[in-house]
Each structure stands twice: as structure tokens, then as C-alpha cells.
GROMACS .gro file of C-alpha atoms in nm:
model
  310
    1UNK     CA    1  12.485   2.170   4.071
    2UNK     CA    2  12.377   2.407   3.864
    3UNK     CA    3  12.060   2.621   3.961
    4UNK     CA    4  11.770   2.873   3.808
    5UNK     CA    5  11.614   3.082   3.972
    6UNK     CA    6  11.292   3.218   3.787
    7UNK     CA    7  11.135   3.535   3.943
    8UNK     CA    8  10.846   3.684   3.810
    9UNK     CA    9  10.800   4.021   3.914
   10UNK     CA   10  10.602   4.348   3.937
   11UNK     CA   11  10.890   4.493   3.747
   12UNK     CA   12  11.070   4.248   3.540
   13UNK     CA   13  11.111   3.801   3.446
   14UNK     CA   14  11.409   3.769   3.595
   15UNK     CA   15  11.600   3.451   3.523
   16UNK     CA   16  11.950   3.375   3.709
   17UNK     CA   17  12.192   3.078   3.669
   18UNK     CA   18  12.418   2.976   3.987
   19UNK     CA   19  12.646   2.721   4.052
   20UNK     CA   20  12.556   2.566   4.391
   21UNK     CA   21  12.592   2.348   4.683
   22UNK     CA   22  12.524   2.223   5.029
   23UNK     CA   23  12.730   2.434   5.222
   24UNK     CA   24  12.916   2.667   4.974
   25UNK     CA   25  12.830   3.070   4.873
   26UNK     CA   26  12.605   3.034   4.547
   27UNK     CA   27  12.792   3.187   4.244
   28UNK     CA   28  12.630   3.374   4.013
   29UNK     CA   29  12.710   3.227   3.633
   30UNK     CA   30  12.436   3.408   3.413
   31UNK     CA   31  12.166   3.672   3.439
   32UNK     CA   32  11.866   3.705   3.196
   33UNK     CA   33  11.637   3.994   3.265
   34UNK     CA   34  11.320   4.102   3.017
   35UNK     CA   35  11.108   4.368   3.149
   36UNK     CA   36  10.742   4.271   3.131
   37UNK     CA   37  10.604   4.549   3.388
   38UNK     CA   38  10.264   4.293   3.470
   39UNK     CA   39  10.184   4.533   3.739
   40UNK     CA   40  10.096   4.783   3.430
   41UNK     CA   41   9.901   4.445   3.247
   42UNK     CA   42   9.552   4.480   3.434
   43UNK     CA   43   9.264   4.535   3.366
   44UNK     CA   44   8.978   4.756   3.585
   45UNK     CA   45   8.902   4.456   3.711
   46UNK     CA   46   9.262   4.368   3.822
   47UNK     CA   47   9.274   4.125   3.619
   48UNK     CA   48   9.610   4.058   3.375
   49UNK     CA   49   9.467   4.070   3.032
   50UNK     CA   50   9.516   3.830   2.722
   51UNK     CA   51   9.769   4.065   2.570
   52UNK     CA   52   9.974   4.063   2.911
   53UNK     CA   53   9.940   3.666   3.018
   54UNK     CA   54  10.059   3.602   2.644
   55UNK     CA   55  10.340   3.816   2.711
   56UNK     CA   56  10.400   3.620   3.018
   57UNK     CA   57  10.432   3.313   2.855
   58UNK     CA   58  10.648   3.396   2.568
   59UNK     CA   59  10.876   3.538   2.822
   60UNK     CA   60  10.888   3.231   3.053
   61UNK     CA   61  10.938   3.011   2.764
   62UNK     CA   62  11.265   3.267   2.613
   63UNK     CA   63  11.394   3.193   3.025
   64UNK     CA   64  11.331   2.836   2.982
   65UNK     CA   65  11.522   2.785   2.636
   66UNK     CA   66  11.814   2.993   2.801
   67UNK     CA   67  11.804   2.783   3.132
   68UNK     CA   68  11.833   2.505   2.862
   69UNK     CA   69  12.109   2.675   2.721
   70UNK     CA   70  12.315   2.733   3.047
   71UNK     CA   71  12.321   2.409   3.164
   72UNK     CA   72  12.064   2.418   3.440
   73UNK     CA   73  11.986   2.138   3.600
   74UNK     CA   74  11.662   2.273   3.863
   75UNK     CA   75  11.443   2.539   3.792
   76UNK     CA   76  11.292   2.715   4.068
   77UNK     CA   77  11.033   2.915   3.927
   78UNK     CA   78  10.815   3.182   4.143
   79UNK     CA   79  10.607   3.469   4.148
   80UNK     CA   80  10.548   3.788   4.360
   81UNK     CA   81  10.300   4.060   4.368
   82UNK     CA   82  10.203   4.102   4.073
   83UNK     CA   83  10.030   3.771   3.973
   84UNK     CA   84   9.981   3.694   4.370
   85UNK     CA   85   9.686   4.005   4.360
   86UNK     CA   86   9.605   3.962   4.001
   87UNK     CA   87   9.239   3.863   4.023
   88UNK     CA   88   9.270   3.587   3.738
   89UNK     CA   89   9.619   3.489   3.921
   90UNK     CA   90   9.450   3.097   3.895
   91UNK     CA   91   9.390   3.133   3.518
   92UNK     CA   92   9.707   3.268   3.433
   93UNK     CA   93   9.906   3.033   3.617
   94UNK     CA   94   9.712   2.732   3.467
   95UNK     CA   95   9.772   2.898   3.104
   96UNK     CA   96  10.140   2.947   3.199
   97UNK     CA   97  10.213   2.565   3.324
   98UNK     CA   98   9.969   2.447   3.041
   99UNK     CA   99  10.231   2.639   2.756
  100UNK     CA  100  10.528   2.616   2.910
  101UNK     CA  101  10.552   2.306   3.163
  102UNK     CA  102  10.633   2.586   3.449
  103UNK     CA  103  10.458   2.555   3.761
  104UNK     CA  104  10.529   2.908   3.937
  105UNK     CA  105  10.498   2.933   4.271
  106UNK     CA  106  10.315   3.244   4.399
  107UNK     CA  107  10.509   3.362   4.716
  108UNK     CA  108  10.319   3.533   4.994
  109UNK     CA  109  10.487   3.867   5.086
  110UNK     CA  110  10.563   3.744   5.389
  111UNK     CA  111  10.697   3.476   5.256
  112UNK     CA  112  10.933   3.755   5.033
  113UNK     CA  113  11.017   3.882   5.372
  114UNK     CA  114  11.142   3.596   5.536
  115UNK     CA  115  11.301   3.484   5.238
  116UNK     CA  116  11.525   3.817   5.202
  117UNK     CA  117  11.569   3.848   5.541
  118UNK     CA  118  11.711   3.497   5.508
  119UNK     CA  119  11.959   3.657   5.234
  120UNK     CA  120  12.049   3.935   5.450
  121UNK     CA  121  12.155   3.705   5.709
  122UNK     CA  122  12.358   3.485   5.497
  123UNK     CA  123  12.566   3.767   5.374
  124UNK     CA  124  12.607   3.966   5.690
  125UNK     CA  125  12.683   3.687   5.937
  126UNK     CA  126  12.558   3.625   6.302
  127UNK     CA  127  12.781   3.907   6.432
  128UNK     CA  128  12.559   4.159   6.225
  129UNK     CA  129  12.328   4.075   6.556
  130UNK     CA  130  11.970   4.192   6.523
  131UNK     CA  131  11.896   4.281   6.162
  132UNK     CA  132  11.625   4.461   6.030
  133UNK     CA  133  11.564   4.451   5.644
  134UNK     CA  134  11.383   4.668   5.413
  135UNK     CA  135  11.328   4.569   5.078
  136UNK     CA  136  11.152   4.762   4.791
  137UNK     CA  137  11.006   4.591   4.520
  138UNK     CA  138  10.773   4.704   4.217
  139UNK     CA  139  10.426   4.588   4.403
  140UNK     CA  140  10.546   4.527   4.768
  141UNK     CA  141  10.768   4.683   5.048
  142UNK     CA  142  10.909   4.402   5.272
  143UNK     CA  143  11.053   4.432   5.624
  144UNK     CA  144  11.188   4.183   5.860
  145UNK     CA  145  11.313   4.180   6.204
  146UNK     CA  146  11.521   3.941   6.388
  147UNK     CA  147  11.840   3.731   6.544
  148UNK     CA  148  11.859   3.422   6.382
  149UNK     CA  149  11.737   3.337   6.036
  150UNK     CA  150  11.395   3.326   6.072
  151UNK     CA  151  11.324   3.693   6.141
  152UNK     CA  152  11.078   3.738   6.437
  153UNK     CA  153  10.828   3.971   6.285
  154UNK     CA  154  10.810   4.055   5.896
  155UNK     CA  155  10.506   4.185   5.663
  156UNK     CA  156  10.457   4.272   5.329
  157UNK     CA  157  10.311   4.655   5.259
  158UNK     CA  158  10.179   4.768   4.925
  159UNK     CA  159  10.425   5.022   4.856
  160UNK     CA  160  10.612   4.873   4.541
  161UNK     CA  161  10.736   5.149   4.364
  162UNK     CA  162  10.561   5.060   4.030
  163UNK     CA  163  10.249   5.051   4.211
  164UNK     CA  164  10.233   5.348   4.342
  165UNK     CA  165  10.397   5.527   4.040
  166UNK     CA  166  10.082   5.391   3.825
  167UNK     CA  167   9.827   5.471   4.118
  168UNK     CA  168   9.952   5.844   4.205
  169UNK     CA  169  10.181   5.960   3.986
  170UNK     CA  170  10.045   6.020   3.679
  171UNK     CA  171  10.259   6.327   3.534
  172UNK     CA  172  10.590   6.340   3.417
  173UNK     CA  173  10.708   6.556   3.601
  174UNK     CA  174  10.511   6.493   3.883
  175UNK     CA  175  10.222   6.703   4.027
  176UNK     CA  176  10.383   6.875   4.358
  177UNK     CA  177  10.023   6.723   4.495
  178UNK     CA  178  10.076   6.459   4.365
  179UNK     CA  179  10.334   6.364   4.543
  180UNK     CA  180  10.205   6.498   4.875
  181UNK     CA  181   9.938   6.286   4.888
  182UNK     CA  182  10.171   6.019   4.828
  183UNK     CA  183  10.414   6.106   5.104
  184UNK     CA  184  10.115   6.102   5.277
  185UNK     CA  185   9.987   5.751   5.223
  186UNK     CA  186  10.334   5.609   5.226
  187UNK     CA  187  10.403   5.708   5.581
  188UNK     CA  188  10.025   5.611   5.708
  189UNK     CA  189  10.079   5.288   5.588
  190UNK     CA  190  10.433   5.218   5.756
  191UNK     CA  191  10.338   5.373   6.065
  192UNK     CA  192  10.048   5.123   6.116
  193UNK     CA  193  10.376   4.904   6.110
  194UNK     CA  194  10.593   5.024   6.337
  195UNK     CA  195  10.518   4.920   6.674
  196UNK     CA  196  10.469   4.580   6.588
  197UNK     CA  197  10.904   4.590   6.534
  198UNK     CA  198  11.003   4.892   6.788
  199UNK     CA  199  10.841   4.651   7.072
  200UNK     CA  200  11.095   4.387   6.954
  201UNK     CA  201  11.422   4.611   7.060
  202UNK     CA  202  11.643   4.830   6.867
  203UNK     CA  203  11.855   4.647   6.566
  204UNK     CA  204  12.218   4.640   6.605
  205UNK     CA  205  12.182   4.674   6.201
  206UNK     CA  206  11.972   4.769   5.911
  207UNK     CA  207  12.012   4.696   5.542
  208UNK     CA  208  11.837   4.781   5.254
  209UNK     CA  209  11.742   4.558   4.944
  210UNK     CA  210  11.616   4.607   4.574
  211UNK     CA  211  11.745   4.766   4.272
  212UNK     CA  212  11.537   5.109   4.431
  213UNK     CA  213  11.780   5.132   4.737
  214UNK     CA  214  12.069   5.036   4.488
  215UNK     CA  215  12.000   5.307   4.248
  216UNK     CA  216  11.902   5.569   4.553
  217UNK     CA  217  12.245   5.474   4.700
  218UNK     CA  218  12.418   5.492   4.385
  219UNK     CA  219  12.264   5.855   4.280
  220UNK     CA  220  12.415   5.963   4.667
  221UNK     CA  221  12.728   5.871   4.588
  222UNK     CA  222  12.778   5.466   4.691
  223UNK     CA  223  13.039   5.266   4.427
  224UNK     CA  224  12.957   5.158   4.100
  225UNK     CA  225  12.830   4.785   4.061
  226UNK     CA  226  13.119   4.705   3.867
  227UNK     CA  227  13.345   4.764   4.171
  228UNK     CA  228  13.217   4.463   4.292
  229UNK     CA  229  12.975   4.250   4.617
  230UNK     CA  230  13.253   4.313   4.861
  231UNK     CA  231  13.277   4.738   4.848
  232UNK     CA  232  13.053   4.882   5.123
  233UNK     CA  233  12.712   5.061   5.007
  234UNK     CA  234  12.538   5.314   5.255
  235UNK     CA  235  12.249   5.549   5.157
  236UNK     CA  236  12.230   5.796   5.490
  237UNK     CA  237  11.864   5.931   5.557
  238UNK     CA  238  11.981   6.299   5.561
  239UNK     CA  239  12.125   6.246   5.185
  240UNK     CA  240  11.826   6.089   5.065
  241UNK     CA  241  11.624   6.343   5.267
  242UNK     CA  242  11.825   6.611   4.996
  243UNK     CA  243  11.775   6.414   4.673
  244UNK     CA  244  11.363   6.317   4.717
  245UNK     CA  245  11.291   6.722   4.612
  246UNK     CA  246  11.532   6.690   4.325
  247UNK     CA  247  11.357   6.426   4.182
  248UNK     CA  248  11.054   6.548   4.217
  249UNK     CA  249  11.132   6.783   4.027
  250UNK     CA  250  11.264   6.621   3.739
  251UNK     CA  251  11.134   6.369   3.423
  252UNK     CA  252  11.149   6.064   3.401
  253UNK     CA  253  11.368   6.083   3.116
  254UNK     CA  254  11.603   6.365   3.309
  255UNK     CA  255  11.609   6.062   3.610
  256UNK     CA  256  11.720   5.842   3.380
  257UNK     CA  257  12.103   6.030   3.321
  258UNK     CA  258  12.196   5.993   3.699
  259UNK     CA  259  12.454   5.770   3.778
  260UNK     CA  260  12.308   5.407   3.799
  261UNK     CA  261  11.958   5.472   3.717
  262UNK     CA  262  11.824   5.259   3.424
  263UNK     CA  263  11.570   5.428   3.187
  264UNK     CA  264  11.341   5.117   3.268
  265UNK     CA  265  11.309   5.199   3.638
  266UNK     CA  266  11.346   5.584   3.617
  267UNK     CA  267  10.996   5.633   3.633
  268UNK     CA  268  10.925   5.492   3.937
  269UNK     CA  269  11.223   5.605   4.124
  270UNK     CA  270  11.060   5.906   4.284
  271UNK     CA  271  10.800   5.654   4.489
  272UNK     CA  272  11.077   5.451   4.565
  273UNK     CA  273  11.273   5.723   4.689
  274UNK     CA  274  10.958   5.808   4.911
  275UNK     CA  275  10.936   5.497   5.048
  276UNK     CA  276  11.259   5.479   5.153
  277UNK     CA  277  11.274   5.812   5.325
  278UNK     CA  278  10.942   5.750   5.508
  279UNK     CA  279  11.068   5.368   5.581
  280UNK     CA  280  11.381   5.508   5.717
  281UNK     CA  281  11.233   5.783   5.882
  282UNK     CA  282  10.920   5.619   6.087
  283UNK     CA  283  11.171   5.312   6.214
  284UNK     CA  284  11.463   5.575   6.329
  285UNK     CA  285  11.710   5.493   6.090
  286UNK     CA  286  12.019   5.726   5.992
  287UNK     CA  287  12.188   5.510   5.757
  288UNK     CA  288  12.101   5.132   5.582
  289UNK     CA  289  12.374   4.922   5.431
  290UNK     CA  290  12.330   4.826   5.082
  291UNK     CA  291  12.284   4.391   5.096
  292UNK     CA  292  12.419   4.259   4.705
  293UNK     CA  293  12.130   3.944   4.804
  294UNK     CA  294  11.789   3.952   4.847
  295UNK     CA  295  11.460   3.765   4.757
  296UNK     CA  296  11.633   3.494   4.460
  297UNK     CA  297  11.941   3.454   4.709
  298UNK     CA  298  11.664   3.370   4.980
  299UNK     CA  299  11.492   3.081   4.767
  300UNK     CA  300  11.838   2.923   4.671
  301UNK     CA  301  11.952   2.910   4.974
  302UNK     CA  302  11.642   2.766   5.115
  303UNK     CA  303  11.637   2.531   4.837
  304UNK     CA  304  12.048   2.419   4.907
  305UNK     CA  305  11.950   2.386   5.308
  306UNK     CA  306  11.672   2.125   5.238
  307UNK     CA  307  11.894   1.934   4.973
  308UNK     CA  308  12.090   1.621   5.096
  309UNK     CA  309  12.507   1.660   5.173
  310UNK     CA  310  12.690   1.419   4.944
   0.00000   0.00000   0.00000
């Protein structure tokens, strides 16, 4: 059957369009993306204002006419950070299903966690043996630990890279402060982390997530995404460890002309990159494998488990 998966973001409403079933590798037949940045919609009260929840809905209903379009047959419509910390998230997702018909789920970010790690095991197989995940989003840093498919420890951190961008790095170029105090708070908060997964053993591997570790791996040198799923991506720690000064020390717009780096997310790239480095860092790692699946992967696949085999 044909499938939609709608994920509404920090970053962007991302709608995309497989061809599933019981028991076969989803295949990707259409990708609709509109960058709404609702992370950037509040208000001082945290709440997403008029202008941003109309936005919102006009966007949900362009993914639902294009579902329409594409022959899906099931929608599986969700939300992440963004609307999950919003405080109005009950409003807007009573104006949204009241407009549109869609009922979004709001994931928890553990629930992101599990649900990517899920992904990540799909794709790498049983003999990847213990996997631990990292996944950067635009409000949320993910990371799972485990053997099987349900990992066996996984939280949710708020170290999106669009949050933190908007919360501490207010010049373009940044303020060399500025992004001390962020490299700062970025490790503090992982640390708190890390003995809840070092207790658990050492992973026999560790991939990376999210159009941040994509882009950071691309700028190091990984393949284009053209070359296709099946070419191995690695970012190594040391490389990134060389690049997180150089962007520093550049615009946003300067960011922007590396290799693989969209003007959309070039902003936030430097927190992302900081992130990553401290994630990789604090947990030991040398060098994560780029995973092509990750959170919209996780909630097909959880969907196709829990549907009946013809």
C-alpha cells in the first residue's frame, strides 16, 4: 500500500510518500518538504502565535492535497519538539484537526528515540550488534542504546540545532563567546547523560542521524546524496574536531557554499556541529556511520509491523 508519512518539525513539514508492506524495505516514491521553522513561531510566552499556527495549517493542508495527489492511501501524521513544548501545543492541535481533518500525533522524545533507533536497526541488521544512535534534530538531540529493537536506554536532550542557534547564537558570524558558552552548555547537558549508557557496555557500533550529521559528513568529505543509500558515510571525530573552528568563523551565508549544506539549514549548522563533537566526544566515539533512515522510517515501520500479513 501506499503510505504518508507527515512530520512536523522544529525545522521543516515534511511530507513523504512510500510504497509499503508487511515484510518488504519501504520505498521511497515522493518527498514534499516546506520549511516552516515553528521553533522560530513563539511567542515570550512559548507559545506559537496566530501568524505561525496559520502557517501551520496552510502547510498541512498543501501536504494533504499532495498526499491526495500521490495516491496515498494512510496518512500518518505527527509532531516533534516543536509543538510538543509549545505552551498552546492543545490549541494548536485542536485548530489544526478542526481546518484540516489531521489529527497529529505529538511524539515524546523518547518516543523519537526509540523510533530512530528502530530505523537504525532495520537498516544495519542484527550483526551491527549493540548500536548506539545519535540523532540531531532542530529542537531535540536523541540517543539510544541497545541489542534488539527496542533500545535499552534512550532520552531526548534539548540540543536541536535550531534551538540553540535562536537561544545563543545571535550574530552572524558568531560571537567567539558566544559560542563558548555554548560548547559549554552542550557538553553539561550530555554529560548528565552519559553514565546512564557507559554502564550498559561499549557498542559494537554507532551511527549518526539527521540532515546535521549528513551535511557535517558531507562538508568532511562523505559522497554526495545522489550517489545513492548503499555508499558508506563516516564523519570521524578528529575531522569534525578541524571543521567546528572554521565554521565558527564563517556566515551563515559563507556556510551555505560548502558542499551539501542548504541555505535553509546553514544557520544552524555551527550548533549542530557542536553537538556532534561534544556528543561524540563525552560517549568516546572516533567515528559514526551515516544511517540514510531515521525518525519517519521508525513510524512506518512500526506502523507495517502492527498491520495484518495478507
Amino acid at each position: 500500500m501506499r503510505l504518508g508519512v507527515l512530520d512536523v518539525g522544529s525545522n521543516t513539514v515534511h511530507l513523504l510518500v512510500v510504497d509499503a508492506h508487511p515484510g518488504a524495505r519501504p520505498l521511497p516514491a515522493y518527498s514534499h518538504k516546506a520549511e516552516l521553522r515553528l521553533a522560530q513561531l513563539l511567542d515570550e510566552s512559548g507559545a506559537i502565535d496566530p501568524e505561525g499556527v496559520g502557517k501551520l495549517i496552510d502547510t498541512v493542508q498543501s501536504a494533504l492535497e499532495v498526499a491526495e495527489d500521490k495516491g496515498v492511501e494512510s496518512l500518518l501524521p505527527f509532531a516533534t519538539s516543536a509543538v510538543r513544548e509549545a505552551s498552546n501545543a492543545d490549541e494548536v492541535l485542536a485548530r489544526v484537526k478542526a481546518a484540516t481533518g489531521v489529527e497529529l500525533q505529538v511524539l515524546t522524545g523518547e518516543d523519537e528515540a526509540r523510533l530512530t533507533f528502530l530505523a537504525a536497526r532495520r537498516w544495519f541488521g542484527w550483526s551491527a550488534g549493540r548500536l548506539l544512535v545519535l540523532d540531531i534534530g532542530g529542537g531535540s538531540l536523541e540517543i539510544a542504546y541497545g541489542m534488539d529493537e527496542e533500545p535499552d536506554a534512550a532520552v531526548s536532550l534539548p540540543l536541536g540545532a535550531g534551538r540553540l542557534t535562536s537561544g545563543w547564537l545571535p550574530a552572524d558570524p558568531p560571537d567567539a563567546a558566544d559560542v563558548r558558552a555554548l560548547r559549554r552548555h552542550v557538553r553539561a547537558q550530555i554529560a548528565r547523560t552519559v553514565g546512564e549508557f557507559s554502564r550498559l557496555g561499549s557498542p559494537d557500533h554507532v551511527v549518526a542521524t539527521s540532515k546535521t550529521f549528513k551535511q557535517l559528513a558531507r562538508i568532511a568529505g562523505a559522497a554526495r546524496s545522489t550517489e545513492g543509500l548503499y555508499i558508506q558515510r563516516e564523519l570521524k571525530r578528529r575531522t569534525l574536531e578541524d571543521w567546528v573552528p572554521r565554521l565558527a568563523s564563517m556566515t551563515a551565508l559563507e556556510r551555505a557554499e560548502l558542499p551539501g549544506v542548504s541555505p535553509g539549514r546553514s544557520g544552524q549548522l555551527l550548533a549542530g556541529a557542536l553537538v556532534a563533537e561534544g556528543a561524540m566526544d563525552l560517549f568516546g566515539v572516533e567515528t559514526v556511520e551515516i544511517c540514510p533512515w531515521a525518525l519517519r522510517e521508525g513510524v512506518i515501520l512500526r506502523r507495517l509491523d502492527h498491520m495484518p500479513t495478507e
